[in-house]
C-alpha cells in the first residue's frame, strides 16, 4: 500500500512538472535540445523512483538482475539512421526489450519504447526518436556495452552500467551528453551510490 501511494505521488509530481514545463518554457533557438534534455531528465528520475519501489530481486531466478529498470540508448538501423532510447525491465531476460516490458510516460500514457526500425507509432512516446529533435549524437561516459550506453537502477538505490552477472556498479559520476546538429550540447550527470541526477548548465 505504501509503495502504491509513493508511485501515485511521483506520477502526480511528474504530471505537474510536465504541464509547467510545456506552458512556461520559452521557445529559444535551442529549445529542441533543451526539450529532449529536460524530458530525459524527467524520465531518468521516474525510472529511478520506479526502481526504488519495485524490487526485482528473486531468489529463484539466477538472472533476476536483468529485470532492473533501465534506460538504454541505441542506434536505429543503418537505413533509418538516428538514435533512440527506451526504458524497460527485461522480464524475459532475452536482452531485447519489447513494448510490454517498457515503462509508460505518465504524461501521455505512451510507451517509452521503439524498435531499431525507429518507425513512428502512435502508441509510443515521440521523445524516444531523437533525430526528430535534431539530436545528432548521444555520448554516455560510463558506457560498458556494445550500444551507446545504458543506466540501470536497483532497489538499493545504486546505479549500474550493465545488466550482466558482474553487476557493474557505477563508481564515478556518469555524463549523458546530447549533441545537436548545430554542435550545441547539454549534459545530464548521474552520481554513484545515491543515484542523484542533475542537468549540467554548460
mmCIF file of C-alpha atoms in Angstrom, residues 14 27 29-30 34 55 57 62 73-74 89 97 113 128 133 135 139 150 162 183-184 201:
data_model
loop_
_atom_site.group_PDB
_atom_site.id
_atom_site.type_symbol
_atom_site.label_atom_id
_atom_site.label_comp_id
_atom_site.label_asym_id
_atom_site.label_seq_id
_atom_site.Cartn_x
_atom_site.Cartn_y
_atom_site.Cartn_z
ATOM 1 C CA UNK A 14 5.751 14.452 -12.896
ATOM 2 C CA UNK A 27 10.920 28.596 -27.495
ATOM 3 C CA UNK A 29 16.874 28.747 -30.637
ATOM 4 C CA UNK A 30 17.984 25.520 -28.943
ATOM 5 C CA UNK A 34 16.563 21.633 -24.124
ATOM 6 C CA UNK A 55 12.122 -4.759 -6.050
ATOM 7 C CA UNK A 57 15.187 -9.469 -6.682
ATOM 8 C CA UNK A 62 19.542 -16.715 -11.421
ATOM 9 C CA UNK A 73 20.373 4.423 -25.818
ATOM 10 C CA UNK A 74 20.758 2.679 -29.184
ATOM 11 C CA UNK A 89 12.607 -4.050 -17.320
ATOM 12 C CA UNK A 97 13.066 -5.238 -24.735
ATOM 13 C CA UNK A 113 9.821 2.452 -26.494
ATOM 14 C CA UNK A 128 12.363 8.344 -27.943
ATOM 15 C CA UNK A 133 14.531 16.797 -32.211
ATOM 16 C CA UNK A 135 19.874 15.363 -31.904
ATOM 17 C CA UNK A 139 27.580 10.236 -25.599
ATOM 18 C CA UNK A 150 22.624 2.377 -20.543
ATOM 19 C CA UNK A 162 25.391 -3.174 -17.454
ATOM 20 C CA UNK A 183 27.072 21.069 -32.341
ATOM 21 C CA UNK A 184 25.476 22.596 -29.248
ATOM 22 C CA UNK A 201 24.409 24.020 -17.319
#
